[in-house]
mmCIF file of C-alpha atoms and ligand atoms in Angstrom:
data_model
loop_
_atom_site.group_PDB
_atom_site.id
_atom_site.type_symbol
_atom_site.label_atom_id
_atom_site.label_comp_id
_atom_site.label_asym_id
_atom_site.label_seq_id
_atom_site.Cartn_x
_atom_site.Cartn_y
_atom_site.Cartn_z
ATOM 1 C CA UNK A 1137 124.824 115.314 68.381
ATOM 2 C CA UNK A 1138 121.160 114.954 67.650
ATOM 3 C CA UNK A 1139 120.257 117.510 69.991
ATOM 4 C CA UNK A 1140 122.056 119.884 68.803
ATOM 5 C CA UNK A 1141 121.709 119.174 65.157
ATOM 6 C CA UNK A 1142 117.459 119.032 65.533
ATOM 7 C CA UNK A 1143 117.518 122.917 66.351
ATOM 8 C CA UNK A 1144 120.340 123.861 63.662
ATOM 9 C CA UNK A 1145 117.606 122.142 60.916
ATOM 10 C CA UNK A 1146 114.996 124.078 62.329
ATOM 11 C CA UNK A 1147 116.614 127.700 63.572
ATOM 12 C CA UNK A 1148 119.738 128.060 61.767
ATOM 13 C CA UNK A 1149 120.074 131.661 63.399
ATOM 14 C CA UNK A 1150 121.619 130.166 66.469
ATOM 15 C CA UNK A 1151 124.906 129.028 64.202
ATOM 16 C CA UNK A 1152 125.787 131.920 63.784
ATOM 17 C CA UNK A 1153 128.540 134.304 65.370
ATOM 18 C CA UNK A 1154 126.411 137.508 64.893
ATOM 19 C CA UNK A 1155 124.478 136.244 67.562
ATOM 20 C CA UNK A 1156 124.356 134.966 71.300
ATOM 21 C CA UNK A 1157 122.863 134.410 74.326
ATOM 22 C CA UNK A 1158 122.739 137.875 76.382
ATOM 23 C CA UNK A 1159 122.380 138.260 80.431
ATOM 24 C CA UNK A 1160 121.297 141.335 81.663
ATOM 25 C CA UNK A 1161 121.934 141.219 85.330
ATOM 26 C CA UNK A 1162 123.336 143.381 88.565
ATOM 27 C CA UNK A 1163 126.743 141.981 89.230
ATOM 28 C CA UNK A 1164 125.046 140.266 92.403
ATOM 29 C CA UNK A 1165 122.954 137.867 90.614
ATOM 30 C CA UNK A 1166 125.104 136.004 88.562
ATOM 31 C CA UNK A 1167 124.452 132.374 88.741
ATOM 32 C CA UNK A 1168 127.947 131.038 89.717
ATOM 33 C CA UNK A 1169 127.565 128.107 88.081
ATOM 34 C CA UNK A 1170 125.485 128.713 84.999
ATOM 35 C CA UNK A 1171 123.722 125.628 83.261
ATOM 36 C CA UNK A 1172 124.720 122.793 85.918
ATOM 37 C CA UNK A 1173 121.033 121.319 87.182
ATOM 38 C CA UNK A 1174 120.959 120.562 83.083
ATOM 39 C CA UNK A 1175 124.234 119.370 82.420
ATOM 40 C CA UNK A 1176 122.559 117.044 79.856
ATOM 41 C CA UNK A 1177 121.279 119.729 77.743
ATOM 42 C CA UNK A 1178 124.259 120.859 74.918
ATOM 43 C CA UNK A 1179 122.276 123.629 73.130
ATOM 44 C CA UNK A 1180 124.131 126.640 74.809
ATOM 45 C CA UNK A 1181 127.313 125.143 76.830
ATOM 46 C CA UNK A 1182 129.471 126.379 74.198
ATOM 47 C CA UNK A 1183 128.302 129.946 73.732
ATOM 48 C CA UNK A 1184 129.773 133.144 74.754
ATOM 49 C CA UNK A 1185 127.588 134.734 76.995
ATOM 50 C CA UNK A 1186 127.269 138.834 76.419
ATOM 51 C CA UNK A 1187 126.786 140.515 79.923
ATOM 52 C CA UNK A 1188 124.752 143.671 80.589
ATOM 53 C CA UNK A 1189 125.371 145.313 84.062
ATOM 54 C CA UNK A 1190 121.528 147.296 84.811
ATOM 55 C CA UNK A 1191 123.743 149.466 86.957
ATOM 56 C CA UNK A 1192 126.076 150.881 84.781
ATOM 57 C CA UNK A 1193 124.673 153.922 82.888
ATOM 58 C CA UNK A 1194 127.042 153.386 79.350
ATOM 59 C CA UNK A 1195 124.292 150.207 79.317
ATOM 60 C CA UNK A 1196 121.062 152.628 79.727
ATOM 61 C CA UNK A 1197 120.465 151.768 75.561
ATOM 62 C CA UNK A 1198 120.757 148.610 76.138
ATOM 63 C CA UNK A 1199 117.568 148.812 78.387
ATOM 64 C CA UNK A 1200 115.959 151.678 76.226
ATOM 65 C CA UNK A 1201 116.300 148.728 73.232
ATOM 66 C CA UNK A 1202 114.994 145.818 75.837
ATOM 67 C CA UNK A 1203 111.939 148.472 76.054
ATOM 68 C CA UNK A 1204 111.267 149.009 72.753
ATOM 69 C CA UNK A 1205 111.099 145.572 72.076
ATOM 70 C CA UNK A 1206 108.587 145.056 75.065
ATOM 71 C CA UNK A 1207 106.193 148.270 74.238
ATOM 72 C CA UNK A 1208 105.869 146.780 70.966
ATOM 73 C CA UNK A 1209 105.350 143.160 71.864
ATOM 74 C CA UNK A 1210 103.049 144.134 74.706
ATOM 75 C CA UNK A 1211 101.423 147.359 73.778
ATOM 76 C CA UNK A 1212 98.857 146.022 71.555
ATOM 77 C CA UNK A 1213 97.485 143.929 74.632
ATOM 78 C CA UNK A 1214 97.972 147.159 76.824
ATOM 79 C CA UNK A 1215 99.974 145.384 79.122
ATOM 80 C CA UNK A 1216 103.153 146.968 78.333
ATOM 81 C CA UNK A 1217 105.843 146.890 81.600
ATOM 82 C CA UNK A 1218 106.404 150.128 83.666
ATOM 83 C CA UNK A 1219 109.755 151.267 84.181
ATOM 84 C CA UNK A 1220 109.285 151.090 87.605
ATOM 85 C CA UNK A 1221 107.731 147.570 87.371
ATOM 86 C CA UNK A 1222 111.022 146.732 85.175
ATOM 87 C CA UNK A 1223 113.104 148.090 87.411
ATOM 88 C CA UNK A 1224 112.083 147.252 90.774
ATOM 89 C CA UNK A 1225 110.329 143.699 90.702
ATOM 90 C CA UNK A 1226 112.378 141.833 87.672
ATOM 91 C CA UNK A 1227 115.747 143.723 87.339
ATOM 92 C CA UNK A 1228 116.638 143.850 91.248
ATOM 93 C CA UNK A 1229 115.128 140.688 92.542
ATOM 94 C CA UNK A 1230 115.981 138.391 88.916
ATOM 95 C CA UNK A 1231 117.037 138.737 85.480
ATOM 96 C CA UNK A 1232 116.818 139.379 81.971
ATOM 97 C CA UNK A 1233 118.030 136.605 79.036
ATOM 98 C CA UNK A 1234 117.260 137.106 75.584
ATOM 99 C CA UNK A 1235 119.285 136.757 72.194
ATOM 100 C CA UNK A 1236 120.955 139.439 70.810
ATOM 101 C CA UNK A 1237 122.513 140.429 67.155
ATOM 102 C CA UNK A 1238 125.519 142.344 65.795
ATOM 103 C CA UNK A 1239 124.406 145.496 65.191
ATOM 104 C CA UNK A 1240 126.303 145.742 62.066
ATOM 105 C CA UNK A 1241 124.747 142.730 60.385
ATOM 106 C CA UNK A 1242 121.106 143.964 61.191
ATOM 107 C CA UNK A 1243 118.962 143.255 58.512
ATOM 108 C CA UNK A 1244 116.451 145.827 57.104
ATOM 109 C CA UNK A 1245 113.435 143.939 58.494
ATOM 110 C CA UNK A 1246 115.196 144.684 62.137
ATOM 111 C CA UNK A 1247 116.342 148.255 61.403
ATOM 112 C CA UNK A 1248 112.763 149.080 60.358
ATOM 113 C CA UNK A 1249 111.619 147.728 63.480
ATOM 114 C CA UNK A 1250 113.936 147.731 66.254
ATOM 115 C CA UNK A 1251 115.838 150.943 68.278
ATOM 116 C CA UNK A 1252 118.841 150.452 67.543
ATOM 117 C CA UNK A 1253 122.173 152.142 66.440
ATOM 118 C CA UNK A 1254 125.766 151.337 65.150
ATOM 119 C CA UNK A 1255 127.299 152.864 68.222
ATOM 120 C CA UNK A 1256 126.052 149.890 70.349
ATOM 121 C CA UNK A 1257 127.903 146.537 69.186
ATOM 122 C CA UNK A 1258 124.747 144.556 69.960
ATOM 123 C CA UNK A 1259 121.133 144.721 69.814
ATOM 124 C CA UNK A 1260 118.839 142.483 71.497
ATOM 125 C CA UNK A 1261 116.205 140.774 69.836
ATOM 126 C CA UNK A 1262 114.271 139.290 72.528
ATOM 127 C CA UNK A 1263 113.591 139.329 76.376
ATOM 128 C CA UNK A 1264 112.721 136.753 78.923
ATOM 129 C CA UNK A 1265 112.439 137.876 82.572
ATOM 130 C CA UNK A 1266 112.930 135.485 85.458
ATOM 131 C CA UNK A 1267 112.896 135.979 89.507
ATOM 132 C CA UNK A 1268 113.556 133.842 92.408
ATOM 133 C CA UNK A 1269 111.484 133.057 94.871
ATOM 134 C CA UNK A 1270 111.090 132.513 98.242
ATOM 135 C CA UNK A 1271 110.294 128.594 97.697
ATOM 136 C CA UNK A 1272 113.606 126.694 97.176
ATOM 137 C CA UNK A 1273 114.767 126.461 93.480
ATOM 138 C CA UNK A 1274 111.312 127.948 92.557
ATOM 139 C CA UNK A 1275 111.640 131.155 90.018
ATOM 140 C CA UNK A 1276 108.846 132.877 88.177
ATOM 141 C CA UNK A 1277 108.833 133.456 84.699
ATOM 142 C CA UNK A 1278 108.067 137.302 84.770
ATOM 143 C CA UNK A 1279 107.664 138.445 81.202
ATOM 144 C CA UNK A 1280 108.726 136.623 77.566
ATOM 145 C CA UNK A 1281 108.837 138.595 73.663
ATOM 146 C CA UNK A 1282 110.884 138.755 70.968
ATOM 147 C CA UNK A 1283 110.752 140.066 67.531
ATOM 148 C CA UNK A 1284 108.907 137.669 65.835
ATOM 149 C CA UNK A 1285 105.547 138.856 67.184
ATOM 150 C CA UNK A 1286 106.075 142.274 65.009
ATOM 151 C CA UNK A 1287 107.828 140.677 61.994
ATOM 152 C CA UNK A 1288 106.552 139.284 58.759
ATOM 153 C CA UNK A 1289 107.000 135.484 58.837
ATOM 154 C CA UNK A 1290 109.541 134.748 56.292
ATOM 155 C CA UNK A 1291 111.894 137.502 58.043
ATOM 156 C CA UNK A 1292 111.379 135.567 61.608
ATOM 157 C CA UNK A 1293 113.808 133.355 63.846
ATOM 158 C CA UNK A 1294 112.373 130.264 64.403
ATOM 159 C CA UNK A 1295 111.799 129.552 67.831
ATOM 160 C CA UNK A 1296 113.167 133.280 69.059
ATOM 161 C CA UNK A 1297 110.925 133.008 71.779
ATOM 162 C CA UNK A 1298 111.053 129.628 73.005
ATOM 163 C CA UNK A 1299 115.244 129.427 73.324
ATOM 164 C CA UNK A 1300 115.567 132.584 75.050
ATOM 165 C CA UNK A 1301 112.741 131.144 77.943
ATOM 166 C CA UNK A 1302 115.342 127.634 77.337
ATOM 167 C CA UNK A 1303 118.150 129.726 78.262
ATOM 168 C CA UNK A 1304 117.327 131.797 80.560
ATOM 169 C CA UNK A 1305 115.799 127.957 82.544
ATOM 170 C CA UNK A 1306 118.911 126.453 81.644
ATOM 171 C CA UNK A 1307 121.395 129.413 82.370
ATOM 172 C CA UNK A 1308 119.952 129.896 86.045
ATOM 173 C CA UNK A 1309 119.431 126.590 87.168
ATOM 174 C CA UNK A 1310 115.853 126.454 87.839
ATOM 175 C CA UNK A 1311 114.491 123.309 89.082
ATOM 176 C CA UNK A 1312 110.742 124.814 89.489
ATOM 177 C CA UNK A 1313 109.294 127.590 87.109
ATOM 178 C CA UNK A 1314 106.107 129.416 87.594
ATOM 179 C CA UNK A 1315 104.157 131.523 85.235
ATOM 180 C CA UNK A 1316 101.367 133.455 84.335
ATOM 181 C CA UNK A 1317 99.971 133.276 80.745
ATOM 182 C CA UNK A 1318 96.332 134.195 79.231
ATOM 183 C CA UNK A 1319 94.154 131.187 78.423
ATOM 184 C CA UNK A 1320 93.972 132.684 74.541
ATOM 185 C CA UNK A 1321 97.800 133.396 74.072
ATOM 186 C CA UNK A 1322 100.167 131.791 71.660
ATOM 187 C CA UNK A 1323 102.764 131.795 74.478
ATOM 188 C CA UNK A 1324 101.163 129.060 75.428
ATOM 189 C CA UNK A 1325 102.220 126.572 72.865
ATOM 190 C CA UNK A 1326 105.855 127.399 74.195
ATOM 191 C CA UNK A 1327 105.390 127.790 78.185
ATOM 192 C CA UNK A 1328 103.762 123.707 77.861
ATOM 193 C CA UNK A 1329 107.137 122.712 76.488
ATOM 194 C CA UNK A 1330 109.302 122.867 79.355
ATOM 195 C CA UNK A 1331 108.349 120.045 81.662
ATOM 196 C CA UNK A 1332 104.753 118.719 82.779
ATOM 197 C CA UNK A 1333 102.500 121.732 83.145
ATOM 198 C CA UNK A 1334 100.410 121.854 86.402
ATOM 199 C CA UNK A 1335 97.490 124.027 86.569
ATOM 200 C CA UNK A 1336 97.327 126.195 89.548
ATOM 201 C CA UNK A 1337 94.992 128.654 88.696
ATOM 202 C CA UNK A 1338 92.847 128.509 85.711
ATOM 203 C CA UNK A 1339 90.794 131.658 86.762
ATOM 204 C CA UNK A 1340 92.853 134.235 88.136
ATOM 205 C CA UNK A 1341 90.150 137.526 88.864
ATOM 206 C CA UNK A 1342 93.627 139.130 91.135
ATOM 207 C CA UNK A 1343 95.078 139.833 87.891
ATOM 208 C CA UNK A 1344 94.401 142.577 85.550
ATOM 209 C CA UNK A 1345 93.099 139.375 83.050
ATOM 210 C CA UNK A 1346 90.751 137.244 85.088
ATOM 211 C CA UNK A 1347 90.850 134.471 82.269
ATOM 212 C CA UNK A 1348 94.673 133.816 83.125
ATOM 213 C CA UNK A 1349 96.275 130.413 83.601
ATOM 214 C CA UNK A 1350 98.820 130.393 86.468
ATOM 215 C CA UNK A 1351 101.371 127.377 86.271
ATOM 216 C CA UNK A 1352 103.899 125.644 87.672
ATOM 217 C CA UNK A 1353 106.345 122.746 86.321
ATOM 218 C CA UNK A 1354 109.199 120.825 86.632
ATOM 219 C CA UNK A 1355 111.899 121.894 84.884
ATOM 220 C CA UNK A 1356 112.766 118.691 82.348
ATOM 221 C CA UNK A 1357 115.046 119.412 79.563
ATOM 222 C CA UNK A 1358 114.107 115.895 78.009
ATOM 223 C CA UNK A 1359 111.166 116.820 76.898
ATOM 224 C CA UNK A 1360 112.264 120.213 75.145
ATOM 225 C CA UNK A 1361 113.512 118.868 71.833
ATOM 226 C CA UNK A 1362 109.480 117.749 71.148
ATOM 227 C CA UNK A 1363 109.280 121.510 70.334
ATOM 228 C CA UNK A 1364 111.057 121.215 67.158
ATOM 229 C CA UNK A 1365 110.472 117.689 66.029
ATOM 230 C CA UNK A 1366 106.367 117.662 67.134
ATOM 231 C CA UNK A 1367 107.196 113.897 68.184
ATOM 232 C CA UNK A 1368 104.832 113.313 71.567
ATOM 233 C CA UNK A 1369 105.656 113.067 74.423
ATOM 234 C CA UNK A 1370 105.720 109.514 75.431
ATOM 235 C CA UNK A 1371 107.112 110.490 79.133
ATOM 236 C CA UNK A 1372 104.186 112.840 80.147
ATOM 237 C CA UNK A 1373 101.563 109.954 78.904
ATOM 238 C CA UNK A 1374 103.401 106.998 81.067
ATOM 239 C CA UNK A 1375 103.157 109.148 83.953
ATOM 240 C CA UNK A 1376 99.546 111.038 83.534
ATOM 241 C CA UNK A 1377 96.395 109.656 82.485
ATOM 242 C CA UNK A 1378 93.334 111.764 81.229
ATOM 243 C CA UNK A 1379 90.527 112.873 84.307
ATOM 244 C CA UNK A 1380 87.786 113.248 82.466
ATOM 245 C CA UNK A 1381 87.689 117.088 82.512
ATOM 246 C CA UNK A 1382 88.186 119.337 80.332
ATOM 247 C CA UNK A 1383 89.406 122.903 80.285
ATOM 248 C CA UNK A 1384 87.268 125.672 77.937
ATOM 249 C CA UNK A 1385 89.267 128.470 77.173
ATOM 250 C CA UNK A 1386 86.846 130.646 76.235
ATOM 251 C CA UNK A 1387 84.362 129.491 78.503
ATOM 252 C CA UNK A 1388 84.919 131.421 81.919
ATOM 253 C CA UNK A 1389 82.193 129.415 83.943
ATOM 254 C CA UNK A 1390 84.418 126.637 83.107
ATOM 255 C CA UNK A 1391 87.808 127.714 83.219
ATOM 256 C CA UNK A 1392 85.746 129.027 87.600
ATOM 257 C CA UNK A 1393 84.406 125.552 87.463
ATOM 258 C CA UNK A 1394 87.920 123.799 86.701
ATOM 259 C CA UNK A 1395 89.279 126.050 89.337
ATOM 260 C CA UNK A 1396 87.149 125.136 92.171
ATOM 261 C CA UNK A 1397 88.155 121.299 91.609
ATOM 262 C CA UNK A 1398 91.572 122.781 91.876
ATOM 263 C CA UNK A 1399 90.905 124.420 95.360
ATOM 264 C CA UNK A 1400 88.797 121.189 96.097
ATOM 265 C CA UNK A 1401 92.438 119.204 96.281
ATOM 266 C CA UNK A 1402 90.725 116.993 93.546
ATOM 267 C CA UNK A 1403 93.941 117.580 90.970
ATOM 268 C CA UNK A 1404 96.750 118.678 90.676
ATOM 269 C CA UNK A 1405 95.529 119.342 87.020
ATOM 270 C CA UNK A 1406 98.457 118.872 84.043
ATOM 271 C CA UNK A 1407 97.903 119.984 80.498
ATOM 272 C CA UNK A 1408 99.977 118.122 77.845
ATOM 273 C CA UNK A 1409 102.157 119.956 75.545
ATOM 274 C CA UNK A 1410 101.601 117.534 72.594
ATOM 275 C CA UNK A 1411 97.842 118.381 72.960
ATOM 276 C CA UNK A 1412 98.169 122.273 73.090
ATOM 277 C CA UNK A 1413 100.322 121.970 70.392
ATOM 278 C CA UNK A 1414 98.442 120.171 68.215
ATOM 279 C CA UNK A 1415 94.847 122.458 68.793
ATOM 280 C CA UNK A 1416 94.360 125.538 68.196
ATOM 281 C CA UNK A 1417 94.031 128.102 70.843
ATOM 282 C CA UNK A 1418 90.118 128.287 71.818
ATOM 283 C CA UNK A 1419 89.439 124.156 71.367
ATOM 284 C CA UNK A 1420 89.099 122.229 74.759
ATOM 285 C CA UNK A 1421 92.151 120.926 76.520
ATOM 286 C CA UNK A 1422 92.471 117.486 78.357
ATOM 287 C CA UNK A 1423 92.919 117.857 82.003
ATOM 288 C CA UNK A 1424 95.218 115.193 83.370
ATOM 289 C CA UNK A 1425 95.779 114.171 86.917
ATOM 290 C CA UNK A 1426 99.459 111.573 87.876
ATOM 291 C CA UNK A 1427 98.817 107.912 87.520
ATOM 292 C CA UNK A 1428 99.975 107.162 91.061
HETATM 293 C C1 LIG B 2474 104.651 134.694 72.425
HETATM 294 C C2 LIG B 2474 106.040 134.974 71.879
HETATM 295 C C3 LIG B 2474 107.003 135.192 73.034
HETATM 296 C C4 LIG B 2474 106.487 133.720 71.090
HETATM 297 O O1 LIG B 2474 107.792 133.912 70.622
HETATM 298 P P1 LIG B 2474 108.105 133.686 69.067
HETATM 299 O O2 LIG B 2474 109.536 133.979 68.898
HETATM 300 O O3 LIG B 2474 107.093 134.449 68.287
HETATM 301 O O4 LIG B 2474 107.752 132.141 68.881
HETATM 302 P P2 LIG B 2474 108.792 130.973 68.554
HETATM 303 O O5 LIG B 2474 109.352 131.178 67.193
HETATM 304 O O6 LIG B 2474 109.703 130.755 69.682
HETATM 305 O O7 LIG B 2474 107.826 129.743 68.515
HETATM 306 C C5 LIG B 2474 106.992 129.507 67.421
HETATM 307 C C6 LIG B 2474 105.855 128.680 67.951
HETATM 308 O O8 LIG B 2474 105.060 129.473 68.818
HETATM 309 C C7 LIG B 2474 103.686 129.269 68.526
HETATM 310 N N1 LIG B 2474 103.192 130.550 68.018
HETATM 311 C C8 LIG B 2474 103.889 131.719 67.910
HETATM 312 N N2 LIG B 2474 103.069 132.684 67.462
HETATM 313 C C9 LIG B 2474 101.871 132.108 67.291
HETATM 314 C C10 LIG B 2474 100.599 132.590 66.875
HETATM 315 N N3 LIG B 2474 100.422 133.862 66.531
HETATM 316 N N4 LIG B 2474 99.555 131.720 66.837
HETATM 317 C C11 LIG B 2474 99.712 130.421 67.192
HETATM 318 N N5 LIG B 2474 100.912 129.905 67.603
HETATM 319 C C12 LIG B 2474 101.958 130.744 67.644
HETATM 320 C C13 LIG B 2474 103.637 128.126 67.529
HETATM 321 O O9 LIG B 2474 103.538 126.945 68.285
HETATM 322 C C14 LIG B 2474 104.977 128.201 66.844
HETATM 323 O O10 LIG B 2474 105.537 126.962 66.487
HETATM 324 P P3 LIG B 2474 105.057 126.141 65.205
HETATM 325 O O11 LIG B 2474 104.959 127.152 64.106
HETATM 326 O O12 LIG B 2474 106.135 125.116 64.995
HETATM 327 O O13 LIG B 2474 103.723 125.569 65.609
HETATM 328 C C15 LIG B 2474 106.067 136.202 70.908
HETATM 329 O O14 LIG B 2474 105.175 135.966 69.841
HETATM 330 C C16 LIG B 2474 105.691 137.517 71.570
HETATM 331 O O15 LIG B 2474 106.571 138.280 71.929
HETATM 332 N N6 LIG B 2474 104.387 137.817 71.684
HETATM 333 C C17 LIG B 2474 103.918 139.076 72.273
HETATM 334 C C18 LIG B 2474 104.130 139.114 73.766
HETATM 335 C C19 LIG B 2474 103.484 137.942 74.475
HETATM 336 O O16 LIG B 2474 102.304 137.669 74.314
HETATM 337 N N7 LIG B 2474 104.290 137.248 75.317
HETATM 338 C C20 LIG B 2474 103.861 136.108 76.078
HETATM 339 C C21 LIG B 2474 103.363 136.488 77.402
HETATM 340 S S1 LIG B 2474 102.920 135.081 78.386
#
């Protein structure tokens, strides 16, 4: 299968049986029938999925390692996630999907850097948050790290980050995601690769970061294999055409200007993955608006 074969070039990891998929959810929130909105998609149909009950205290580590992993991700930006902010608004309204290894097959890279211990069978490696809400088959995308932000490159997993967001879509269903992501962040070249991104805010003063990009897209799994091969991505282009703005990163009177237009009704705005991929971070983006 091409699909499938694509990713094993590119992030071997995933082969192998040291690792899967984890859920770490309250026994009310399991999706019943994990994965079937994106029946197409073949990357994780055939993996056992490890299951982490928030509820039961023999899994508190499991958190405490989910933690670590988040402090160290996050606490550079000092925007590292409360307890209570863990607890209350992801774990009891959503859920938490990640990877996670063997703990016995850790490698020193890992050990060095991750809480961990040989009592606990597994040890995750990365985190993506998710929560419903109340607009039909609409979830927000809460919080996303994993290891490779803190590890030297040649000791990463390819694409850590951007599977366990894949999963956690895939695993739950979602037919809508939102998210919140700052103009300058990496995370940015992954969050464009799940399905046309609309711009809904590109100046958001409510949150702690006024130069935030709030977003919203359609979940389309056909379009998540461009991550790995960098092909473009002929679908978006047949369906949007350029609108003559552009967005400015760094430039907050433009990233206010861009967002009047959007409270105008003049958009709704997209931003094409190809493009983001293929800039760097602070260059100007292409705003596009539907054909029809
Ligand atoms: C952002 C984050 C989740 C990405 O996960 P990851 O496992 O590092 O990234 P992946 O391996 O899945 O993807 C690699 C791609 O991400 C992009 N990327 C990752 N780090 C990058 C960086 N420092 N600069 C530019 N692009 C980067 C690139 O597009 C890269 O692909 P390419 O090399 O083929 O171009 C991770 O780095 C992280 O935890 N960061 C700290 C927390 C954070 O900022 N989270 C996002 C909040 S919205």
């Amino acid at each position: 299968m091409r699909n499938t074969s694509e990713i094993l070039n590119k992030a071997s990891w995933i082969k192998s049986d040291d690792i899967c998929p984890y859920v770490y959810v309250r026994t009310e929130n399991h999706i019943i029938h994990p994965g079937s909105r994106h029946s197409q998609l073949d990357w994780f149909k055939d993996y056992p999925i490890l299951y982490k009950n928030p509820l039961e205290l023999k899994e508190l580590e499991f958190a405490e390692q989910i933690y670590h992993i988040e402090h160290r991700a996050f606490g550079p930006s000092n925007m590292a996630m409360p307890r209570w902010v863990f607890y209350d608004c992801a774990v009891m309204p959503g859920f938490v999907a990640g990877f996670a290894m063997r703990s016995s097959v850790l490698p020193e890279s890992l050990k060095k850097n991750l809480r961990w211990s040989k009592d606990s069978e597994w040890t995750p490696l990365s985190l993506f948050i998710i929560i419903p809400t109340m607009a039909k088959g609409e979830w927000v995308a809460h919080n996303l790290c994993s290891v490779n932000s803190f590890l030297e490159k040649e000791e990463q997993l390819y694409a850590l980050g951007f599977l366990s967001k894949a999963f956690g879509l895939w695993y739950a269903n979602v037919e809508t995601c939102i998210g919140m992501t700052q103009w300058l962040s990496p995370a940015r070249k992954l969050h464009s690769h799940y399905g046309p991104m609309e711009v809904l805010s590109s100046y958001s003063p409510v949150h702690s970061h006024a130069k935030t990009l709030t977003y919203r897209l359609k979940v389309n799994t056909n379009c998540w294999l461009q991550f790995f091969t960098k092909e473009p991505d002929l679908e978006f282009l047949e369906l949007y055409r350029p609108s003559g703005l552009m967005v400015e990163p760094k430039n907050e009177s433009n990233l206010i200007s861009i967002h009047h237009n959007i409270e105008k009704g003049t958009g709704p705005y997209f931003l094409s993955a190809t493009e983001i991929a293929q800039k760097n971070l602070d260059e100007s983006l292409t705003l596009y608006v539907p054909k029809t």
